[in-house]
Tab-separated table of C-alpha atoms and ligand atoms in Angstrom:
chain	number	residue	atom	x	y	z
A	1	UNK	CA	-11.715	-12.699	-13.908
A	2	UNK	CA	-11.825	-15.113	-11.714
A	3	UNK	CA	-14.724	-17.646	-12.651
A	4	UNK	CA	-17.986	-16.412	-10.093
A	5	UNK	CA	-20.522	-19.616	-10.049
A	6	UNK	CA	-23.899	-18.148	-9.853
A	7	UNK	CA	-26.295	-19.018	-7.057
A	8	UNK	CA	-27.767	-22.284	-8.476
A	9	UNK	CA	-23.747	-23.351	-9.262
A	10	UNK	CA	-23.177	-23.051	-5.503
A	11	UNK	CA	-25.841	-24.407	-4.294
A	12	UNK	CA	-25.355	-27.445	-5.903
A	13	UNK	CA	-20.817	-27.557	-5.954
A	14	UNK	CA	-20.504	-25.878	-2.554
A	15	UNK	CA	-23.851	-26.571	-0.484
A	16	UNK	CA	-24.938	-29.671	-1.212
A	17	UNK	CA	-21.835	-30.834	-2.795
A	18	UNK	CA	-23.645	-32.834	-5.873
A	19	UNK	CA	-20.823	-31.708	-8.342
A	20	UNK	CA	-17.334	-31.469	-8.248
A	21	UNK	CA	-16.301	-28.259	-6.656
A	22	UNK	CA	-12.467	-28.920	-7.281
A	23	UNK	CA	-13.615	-28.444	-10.991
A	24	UNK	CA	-13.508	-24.300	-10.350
A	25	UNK	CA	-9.915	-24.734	-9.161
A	26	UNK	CA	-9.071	-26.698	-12.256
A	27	UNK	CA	-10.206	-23.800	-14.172
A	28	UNK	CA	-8.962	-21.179	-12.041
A	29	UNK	CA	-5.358	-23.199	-12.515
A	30	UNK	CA	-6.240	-23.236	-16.747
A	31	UNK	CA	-6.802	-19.176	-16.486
A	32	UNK	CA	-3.780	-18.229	-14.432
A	33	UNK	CA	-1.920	-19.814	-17.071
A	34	UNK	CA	-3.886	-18.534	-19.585
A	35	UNK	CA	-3.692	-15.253	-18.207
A	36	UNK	CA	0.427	-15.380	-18.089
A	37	UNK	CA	0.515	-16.176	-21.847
A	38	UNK	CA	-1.588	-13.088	-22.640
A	39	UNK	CA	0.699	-10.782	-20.777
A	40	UNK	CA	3.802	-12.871	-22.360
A	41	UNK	CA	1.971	-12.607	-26.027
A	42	UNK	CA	1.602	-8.630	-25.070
A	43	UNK	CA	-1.709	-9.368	-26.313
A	44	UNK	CA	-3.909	-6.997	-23.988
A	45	UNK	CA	-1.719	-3.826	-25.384
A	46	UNK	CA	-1.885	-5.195	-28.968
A	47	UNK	CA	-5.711	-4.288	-28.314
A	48	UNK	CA	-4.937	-1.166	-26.414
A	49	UNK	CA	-6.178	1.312	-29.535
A	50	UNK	CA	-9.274	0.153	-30.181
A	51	UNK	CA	-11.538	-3.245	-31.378
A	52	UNK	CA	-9.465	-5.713	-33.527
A	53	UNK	CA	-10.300	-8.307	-35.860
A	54	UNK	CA	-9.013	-11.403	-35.018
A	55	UNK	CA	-6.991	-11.535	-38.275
A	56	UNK	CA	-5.180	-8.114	-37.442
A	57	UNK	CA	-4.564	-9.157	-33.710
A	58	UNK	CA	-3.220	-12.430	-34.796
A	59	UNK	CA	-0.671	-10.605	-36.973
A	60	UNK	CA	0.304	-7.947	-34.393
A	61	UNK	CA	1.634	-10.978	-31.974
A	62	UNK	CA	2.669	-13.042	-34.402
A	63	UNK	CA	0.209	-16.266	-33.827
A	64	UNK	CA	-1.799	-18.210	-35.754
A	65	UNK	CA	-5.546	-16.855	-36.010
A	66	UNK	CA	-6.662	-20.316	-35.660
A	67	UNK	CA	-4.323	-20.543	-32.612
A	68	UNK	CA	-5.404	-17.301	-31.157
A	69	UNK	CA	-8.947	-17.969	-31.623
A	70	UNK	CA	-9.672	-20.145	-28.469
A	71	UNK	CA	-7.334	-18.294	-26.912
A	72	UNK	CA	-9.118	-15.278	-26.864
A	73	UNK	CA	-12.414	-16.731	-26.474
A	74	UNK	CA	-11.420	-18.122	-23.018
A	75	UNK	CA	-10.179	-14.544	-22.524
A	76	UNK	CA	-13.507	-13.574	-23.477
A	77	UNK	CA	-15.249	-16.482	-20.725
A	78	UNK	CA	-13.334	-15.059	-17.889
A	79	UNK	CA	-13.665	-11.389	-18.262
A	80	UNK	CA	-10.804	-10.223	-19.655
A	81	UNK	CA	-11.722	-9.735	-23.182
A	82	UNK	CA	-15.568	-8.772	-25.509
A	83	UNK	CA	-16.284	-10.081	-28.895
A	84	UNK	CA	-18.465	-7.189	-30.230
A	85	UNK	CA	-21.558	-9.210	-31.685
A	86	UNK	CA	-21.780	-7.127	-35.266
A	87	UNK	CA	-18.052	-7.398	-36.142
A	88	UNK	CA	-16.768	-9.977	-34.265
A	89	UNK	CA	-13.653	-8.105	-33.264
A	90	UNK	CA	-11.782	-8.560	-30.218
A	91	UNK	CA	-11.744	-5.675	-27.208
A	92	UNK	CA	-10.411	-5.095	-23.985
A	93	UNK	CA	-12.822	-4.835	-20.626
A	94	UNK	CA	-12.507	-2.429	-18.398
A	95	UNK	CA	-11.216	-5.114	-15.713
A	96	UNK	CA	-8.102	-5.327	-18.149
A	97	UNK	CA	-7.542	-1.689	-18.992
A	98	UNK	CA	-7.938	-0.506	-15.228
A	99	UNK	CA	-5.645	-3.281	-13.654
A	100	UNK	CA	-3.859	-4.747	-16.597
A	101	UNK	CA	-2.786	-2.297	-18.886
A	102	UNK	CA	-2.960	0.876	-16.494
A	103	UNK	CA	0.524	1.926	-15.082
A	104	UNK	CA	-1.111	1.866	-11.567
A	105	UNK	CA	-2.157	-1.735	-12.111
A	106	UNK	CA	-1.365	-5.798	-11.240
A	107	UNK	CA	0.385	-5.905	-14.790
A	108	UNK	CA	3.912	-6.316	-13.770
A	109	UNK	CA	2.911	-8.381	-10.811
A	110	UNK	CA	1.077	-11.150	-12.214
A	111	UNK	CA	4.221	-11.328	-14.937
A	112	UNK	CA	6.694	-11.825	-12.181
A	113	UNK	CA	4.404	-14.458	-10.930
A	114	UNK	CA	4.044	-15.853	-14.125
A	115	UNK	CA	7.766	-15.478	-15.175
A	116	UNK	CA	9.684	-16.265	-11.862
A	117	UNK	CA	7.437	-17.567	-9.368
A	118	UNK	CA	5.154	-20.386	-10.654
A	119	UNK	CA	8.193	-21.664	-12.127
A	120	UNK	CA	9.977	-21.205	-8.453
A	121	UNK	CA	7.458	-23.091	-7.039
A	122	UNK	CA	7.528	-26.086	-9.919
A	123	UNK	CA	10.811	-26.693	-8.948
A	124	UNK	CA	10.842	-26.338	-5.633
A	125	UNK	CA	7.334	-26.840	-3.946
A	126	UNK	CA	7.753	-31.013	-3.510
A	127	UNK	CA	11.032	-30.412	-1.874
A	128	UNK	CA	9.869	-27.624	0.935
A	129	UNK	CA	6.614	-29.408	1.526
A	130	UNK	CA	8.467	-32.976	2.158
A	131	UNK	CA	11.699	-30.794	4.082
A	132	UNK	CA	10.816	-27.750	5.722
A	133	UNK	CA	12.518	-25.382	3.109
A	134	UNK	CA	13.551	-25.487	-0.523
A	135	UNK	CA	16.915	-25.882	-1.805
A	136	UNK	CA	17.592	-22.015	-2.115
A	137	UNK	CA	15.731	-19.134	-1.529
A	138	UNK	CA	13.778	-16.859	-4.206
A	139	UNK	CA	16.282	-14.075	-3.408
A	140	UNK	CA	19.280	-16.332	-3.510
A	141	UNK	CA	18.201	-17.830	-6.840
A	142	UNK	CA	17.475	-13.714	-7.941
A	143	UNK	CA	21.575	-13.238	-6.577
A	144	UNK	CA	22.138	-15.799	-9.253
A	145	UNK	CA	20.004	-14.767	-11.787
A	146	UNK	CA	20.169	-10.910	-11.977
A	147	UNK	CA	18.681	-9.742	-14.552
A	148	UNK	CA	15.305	-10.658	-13.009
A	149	UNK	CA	15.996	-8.690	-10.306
A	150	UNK	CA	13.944	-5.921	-12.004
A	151	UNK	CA	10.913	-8.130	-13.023
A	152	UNK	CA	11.084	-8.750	-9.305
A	153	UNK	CA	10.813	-5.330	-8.142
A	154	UNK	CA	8.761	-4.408	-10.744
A	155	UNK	CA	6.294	-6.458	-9.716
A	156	UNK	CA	6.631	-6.116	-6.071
A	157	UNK	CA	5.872	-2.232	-7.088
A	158	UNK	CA	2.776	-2.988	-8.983
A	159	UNK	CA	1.470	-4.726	-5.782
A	160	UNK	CA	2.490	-1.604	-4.019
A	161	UNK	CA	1.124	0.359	-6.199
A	162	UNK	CA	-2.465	-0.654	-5.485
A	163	UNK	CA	-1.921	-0.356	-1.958
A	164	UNK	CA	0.477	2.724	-1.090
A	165	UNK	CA	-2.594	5.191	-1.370
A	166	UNK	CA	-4.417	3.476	1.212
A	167	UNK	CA	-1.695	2.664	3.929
A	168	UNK	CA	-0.369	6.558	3.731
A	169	UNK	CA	-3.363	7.811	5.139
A	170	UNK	CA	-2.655	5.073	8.133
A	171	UNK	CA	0.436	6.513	9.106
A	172	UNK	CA	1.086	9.344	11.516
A	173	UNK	CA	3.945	10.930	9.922
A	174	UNK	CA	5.254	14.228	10.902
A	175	UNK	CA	5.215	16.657	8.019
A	176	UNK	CA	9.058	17.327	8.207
A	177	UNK	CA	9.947	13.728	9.205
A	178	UNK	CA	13.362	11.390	8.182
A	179	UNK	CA	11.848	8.138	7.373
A	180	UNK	CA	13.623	5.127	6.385
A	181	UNK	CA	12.068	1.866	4.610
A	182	UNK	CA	13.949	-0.751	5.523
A	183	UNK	CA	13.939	-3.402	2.470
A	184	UNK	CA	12.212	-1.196	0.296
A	185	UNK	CA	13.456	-1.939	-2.525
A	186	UNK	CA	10.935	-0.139	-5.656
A	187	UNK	CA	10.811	2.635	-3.253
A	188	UNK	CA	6.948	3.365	-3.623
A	189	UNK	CA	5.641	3.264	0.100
A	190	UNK	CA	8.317	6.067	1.179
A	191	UNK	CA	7.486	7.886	-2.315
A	192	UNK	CA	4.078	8.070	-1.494
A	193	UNK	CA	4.967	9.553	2.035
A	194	UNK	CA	7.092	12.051	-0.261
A	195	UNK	CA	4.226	12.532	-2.539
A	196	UNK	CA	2.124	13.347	0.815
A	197	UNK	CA	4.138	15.646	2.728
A	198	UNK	CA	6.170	17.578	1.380
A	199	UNK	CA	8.529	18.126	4.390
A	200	UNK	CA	9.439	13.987	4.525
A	201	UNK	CA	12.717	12.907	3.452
A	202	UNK	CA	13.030	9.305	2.941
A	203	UNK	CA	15.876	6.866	2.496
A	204	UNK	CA	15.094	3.881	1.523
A	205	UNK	CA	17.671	1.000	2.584
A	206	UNK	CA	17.944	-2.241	0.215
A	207	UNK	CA	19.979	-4.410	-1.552
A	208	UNK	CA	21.749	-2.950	-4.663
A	209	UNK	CA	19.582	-4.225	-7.158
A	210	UNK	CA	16.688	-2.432	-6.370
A	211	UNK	CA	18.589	1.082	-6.849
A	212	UNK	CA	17.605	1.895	-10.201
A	213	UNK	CA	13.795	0.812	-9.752
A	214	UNK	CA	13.523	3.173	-7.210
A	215	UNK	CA	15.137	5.781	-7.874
A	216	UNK	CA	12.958	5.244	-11.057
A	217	UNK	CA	9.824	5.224	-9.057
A	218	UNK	CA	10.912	8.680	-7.336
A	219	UNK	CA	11.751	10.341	-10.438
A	220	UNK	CA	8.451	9.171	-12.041
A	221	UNK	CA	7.099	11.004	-8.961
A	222	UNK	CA	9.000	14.426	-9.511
A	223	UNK	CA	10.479	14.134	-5.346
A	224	UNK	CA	13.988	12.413	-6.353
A	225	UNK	CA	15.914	15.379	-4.432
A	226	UNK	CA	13.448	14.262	-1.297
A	227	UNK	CA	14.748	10.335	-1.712
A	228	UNK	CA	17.689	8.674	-1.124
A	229	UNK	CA	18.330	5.312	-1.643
A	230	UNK	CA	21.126	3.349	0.405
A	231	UNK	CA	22.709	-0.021	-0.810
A	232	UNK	CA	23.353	-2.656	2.119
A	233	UNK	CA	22.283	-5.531	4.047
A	234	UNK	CA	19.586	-4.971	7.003
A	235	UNK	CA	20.734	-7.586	8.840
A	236	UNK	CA	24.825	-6.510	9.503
A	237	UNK	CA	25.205	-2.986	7.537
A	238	UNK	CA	23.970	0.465	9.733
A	239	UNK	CA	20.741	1.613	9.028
A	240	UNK	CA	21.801	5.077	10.075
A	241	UNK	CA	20.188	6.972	13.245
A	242	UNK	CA	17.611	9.717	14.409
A	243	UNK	CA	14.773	8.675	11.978
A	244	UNK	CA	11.096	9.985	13.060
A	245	UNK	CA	9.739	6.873	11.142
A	246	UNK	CA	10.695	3.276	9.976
A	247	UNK	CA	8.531	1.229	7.741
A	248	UNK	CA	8.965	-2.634	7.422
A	249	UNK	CA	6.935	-3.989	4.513
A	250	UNK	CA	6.823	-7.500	3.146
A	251	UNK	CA	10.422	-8.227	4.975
A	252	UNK	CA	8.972	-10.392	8.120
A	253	UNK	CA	7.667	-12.906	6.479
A	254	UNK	CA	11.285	-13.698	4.909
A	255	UNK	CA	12.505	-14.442	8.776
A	256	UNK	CA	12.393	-16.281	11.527
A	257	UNK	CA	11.364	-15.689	15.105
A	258	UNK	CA	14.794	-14.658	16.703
A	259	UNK	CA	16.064	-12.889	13.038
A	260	UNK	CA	13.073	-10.953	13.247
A	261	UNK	CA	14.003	-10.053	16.514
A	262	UNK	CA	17.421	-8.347	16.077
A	263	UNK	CA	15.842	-7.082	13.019
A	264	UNK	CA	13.601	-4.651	15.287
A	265	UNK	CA	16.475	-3.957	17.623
A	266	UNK	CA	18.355	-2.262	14.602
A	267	UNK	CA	15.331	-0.601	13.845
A	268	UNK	CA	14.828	0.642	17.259
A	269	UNK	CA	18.365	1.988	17.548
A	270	UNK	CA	18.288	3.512	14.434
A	271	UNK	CA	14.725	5.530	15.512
A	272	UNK	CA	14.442	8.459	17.605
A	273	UNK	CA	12.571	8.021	21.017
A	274	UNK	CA	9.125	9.103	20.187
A	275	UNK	CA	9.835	7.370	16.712
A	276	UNK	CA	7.363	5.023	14.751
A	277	UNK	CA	7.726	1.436	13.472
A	278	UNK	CA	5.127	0.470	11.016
A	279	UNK	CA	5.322	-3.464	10.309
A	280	UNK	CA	3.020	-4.567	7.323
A	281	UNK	CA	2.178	-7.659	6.092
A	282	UNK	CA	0.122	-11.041	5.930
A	283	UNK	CA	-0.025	-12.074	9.144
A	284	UNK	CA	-2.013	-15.512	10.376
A	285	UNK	CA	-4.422	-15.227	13.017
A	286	UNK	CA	-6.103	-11.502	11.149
A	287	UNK	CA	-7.919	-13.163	8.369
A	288	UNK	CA	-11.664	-12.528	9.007
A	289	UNK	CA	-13.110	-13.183	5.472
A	290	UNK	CA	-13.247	-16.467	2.947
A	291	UNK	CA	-10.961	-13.930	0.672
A	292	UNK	CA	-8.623	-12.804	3.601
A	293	UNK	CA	-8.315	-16.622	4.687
A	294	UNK	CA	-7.511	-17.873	1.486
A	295	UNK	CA	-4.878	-15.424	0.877
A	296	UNK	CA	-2.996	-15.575	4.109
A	297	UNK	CA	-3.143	-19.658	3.502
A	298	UNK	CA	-1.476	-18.742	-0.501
A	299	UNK	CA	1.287	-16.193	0.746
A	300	UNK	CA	1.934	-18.742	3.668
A	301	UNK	CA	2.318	-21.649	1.606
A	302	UNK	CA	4.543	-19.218	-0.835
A	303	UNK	CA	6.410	-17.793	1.736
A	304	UNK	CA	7.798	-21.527	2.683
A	305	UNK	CA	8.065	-22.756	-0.966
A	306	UNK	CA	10.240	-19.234	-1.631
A	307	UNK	CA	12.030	-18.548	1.579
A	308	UNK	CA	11.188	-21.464	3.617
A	309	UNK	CA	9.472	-19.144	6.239
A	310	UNK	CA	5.647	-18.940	7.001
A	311	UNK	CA	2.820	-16.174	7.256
A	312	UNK	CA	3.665	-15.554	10.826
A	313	UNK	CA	1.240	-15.530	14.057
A	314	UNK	CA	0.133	-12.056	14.346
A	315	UNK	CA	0.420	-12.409	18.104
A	316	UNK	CA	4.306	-13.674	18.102
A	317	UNK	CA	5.365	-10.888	15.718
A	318	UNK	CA	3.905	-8.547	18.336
A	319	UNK	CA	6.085	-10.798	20.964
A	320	UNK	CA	8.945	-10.116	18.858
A	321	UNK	CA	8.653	-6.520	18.472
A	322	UNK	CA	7.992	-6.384	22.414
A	323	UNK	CA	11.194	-8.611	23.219
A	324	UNK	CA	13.059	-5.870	20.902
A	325	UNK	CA	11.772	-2.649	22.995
A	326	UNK	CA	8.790	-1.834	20.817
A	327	UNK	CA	5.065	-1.510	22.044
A	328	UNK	CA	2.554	-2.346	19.547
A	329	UNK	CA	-0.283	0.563	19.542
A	330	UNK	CA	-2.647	-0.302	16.527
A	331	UNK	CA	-3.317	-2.411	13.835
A	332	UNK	CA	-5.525	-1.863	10.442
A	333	UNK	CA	-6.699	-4.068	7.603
A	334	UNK	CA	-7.478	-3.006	3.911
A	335	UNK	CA	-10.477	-3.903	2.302
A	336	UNK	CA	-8.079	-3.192	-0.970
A	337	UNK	CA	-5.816	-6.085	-0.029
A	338	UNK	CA	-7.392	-9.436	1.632
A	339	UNK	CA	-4.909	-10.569	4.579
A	340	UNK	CA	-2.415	-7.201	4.693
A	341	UNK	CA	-1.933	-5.921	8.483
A	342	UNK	CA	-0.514	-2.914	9.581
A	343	UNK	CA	1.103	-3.091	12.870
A	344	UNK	CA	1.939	0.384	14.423
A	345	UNK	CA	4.530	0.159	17.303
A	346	UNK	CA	6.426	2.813	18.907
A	347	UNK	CA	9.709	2.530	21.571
A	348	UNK	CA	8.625	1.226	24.979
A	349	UNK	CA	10.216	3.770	27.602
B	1	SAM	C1	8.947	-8.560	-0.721
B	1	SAM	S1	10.054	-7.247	-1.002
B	1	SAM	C2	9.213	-5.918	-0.204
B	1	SAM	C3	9.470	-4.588	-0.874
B	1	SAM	C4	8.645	-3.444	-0.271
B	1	SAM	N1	8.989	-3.232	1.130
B	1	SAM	C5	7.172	-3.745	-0.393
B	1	SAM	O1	6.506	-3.947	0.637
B	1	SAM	O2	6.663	-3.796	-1.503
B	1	SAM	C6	11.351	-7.585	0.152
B	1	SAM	C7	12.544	-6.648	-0.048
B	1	SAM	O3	13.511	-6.925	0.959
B	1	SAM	C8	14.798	-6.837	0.347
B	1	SAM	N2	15.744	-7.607	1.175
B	1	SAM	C9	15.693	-8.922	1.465
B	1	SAM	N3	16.715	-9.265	2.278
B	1	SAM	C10	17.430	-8.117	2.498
B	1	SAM	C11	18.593	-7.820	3.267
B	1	SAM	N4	19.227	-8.766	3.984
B	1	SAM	N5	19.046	-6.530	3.273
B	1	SAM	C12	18.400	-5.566	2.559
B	1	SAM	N6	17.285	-5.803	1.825
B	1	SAM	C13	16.813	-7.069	1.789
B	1	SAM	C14	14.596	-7.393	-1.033
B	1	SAM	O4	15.620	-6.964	-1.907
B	1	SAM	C15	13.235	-6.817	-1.385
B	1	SAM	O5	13.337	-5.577	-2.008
């Protein structure tokens, strides 16, 4: 976990600033890292049966005890692992078995961070900050490197994962609608809609590497003969007509201003006249917390180390969507996920 200074420790880092409050961020940095070599080591499922002795852990992922040791006694510092004080064996907390090991957890996401995008951003950070973008984008550097593509989507579907319960009961679907989610790639926002109503048929409209993930992802969910999964590119290819609903998750941030633009247009042509739109994402300008405001200023420096785009102003994507034809009716937050908006919008008549 996260290190959590107790009162005294704020008091006298954050308050009254008598020692160095950088020093958490230091070793937050030390237990990200620390964190991605226990998921590389597979070291949380080694311990997945039951308490372990360091001996028998160290042998089941092939490291040195003496190595391991500090390891998992940093592990143990943050959160993520006990030492049970009779035997001195090794266990998993419940923080790692609910959100690590569980298939419903961060897992796969914090790998592709750990994998793909720290490493992104090592080699490309200096060069966006001092020119505006980096030399290629995440997804044209996936186009080159394929077989991440699934670590990718993986990941992006472990995010989803935590959140698709919550946003489905936000949206105001009809029971027998034709939805489409437009860069969708794992599939598991219109899978949940499946999973809700059983009248919704969903195609979900990405680039062909994220087939197979979702059509994984409905199968897993027993409604494959409810999703269909179509191969192109949002911005030239047809999206198809006469849907009820569109969803647009995660895709804004990867645009600009007037892309974004003829992005809604498509998705107003391809959406019936009573139709929905439902735009999610990290938007600047919602954050109301210390949590929220961090994590809109992380995904906003991300989004221009990755794509060379920005966590946009929530009140120019609702310009955008009202240049394209679309009025914007709501918006929610999630207590779940610090920074995520929904924006609901509908066809202006
Ligand atoms: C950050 S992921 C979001 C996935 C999902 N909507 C979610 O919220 O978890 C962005 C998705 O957009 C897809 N994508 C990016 N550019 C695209 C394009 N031009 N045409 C189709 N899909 C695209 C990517 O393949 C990826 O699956």
């Amino acid at each position: 976990m996260p290190v959590v200074p107790n009162a005294v420790e704020r008091l006298v880092m954050l308050r009254l600033n008598r020692a160095p409050g950088p020093v958490l961020d230091l070793v937050g940095g030390a237990a990200e890292r620390t964190l991605g070599l226990a998921l590389e080591l597979d070291l949380f499922a080694a311990l997945e049966a039951s308490p372990t002795s360091l001996e028998t852990l160290a042998a089941r992922v092939d490291c040195d005890p003496a190595g391991l040791e500090p390891l998992c006694e940093f592990l143990v510092a943050l959160g993520y692992l006990r030492r049970e004080a009779d035997t001195g064996r090794y266990a998993n907390t419940r923080l790692t078995e609910r959100w690590l090991l569980d298939a419903d957890g961060v897992g796969a996401w914090l790998g592709f961070w750990n994998e793909v995008v720290f490493p992104f951003w090592e080699d490309n950070a200096r060069t966006a900050i001092e020119t505006g973008a980096p030399r290629q984008t995440l997804y044209e550097w996936l186009d080159e490197h394929p077989e991440q593509w699934r670590l990718a989507h993986e990941g992006f579907r472990a995010a989803a994962n935590v959140l698709a319960p919550t946003v489905v009961e936000k949206l105001d679907v009809p029971g027998d609608a034709r939805v489409i989610d437009v860069g969708g790639g794992h599939g598991r926002y219109a899978v949940a809609l499946a999973e809700r109503h059983a009248g919704v048929r969903a195609t979900v409209f990405d680039a062909g590497p994220a087939r197979e993930v979702a059509l994984e992802t409905a199968r897993e969910s027993g409604v494959s003969d409810r999703i269909s999964f179509v191969a192109g590119d949002y911005t030239v290819d047809s999206l198809g007509e006469n849907y009820d609903v569109a969803l647009l998750f995660n895709v804004v941030h990867a645009h600009d201003g007037p892309e974004n633009v003829a992005l809604f247009e498509r998705i107003r042509d391809a959406l019936t006249p009573d139709g929905r739109l439902y735009v999610l994402d990290q938007f600047d300008g919602t954050a109301r917390t210390a949590l929220s405001r961090a994590t809109v200023g992380f995904v906003g420096l991300t989004y221009l180390v990755t794509l060379g785009q920005r966590a946009h102003d929530v009140t120019d994507v609702a310009a955008w969507l009202a240049e394209a034809g679309f009025e914007v009716r709501d918006r929610h937050s999630f207590l779940t996920a610090p920074g995520v908006s929904l924006l609901v919008a509908s066809p202006a008549n």
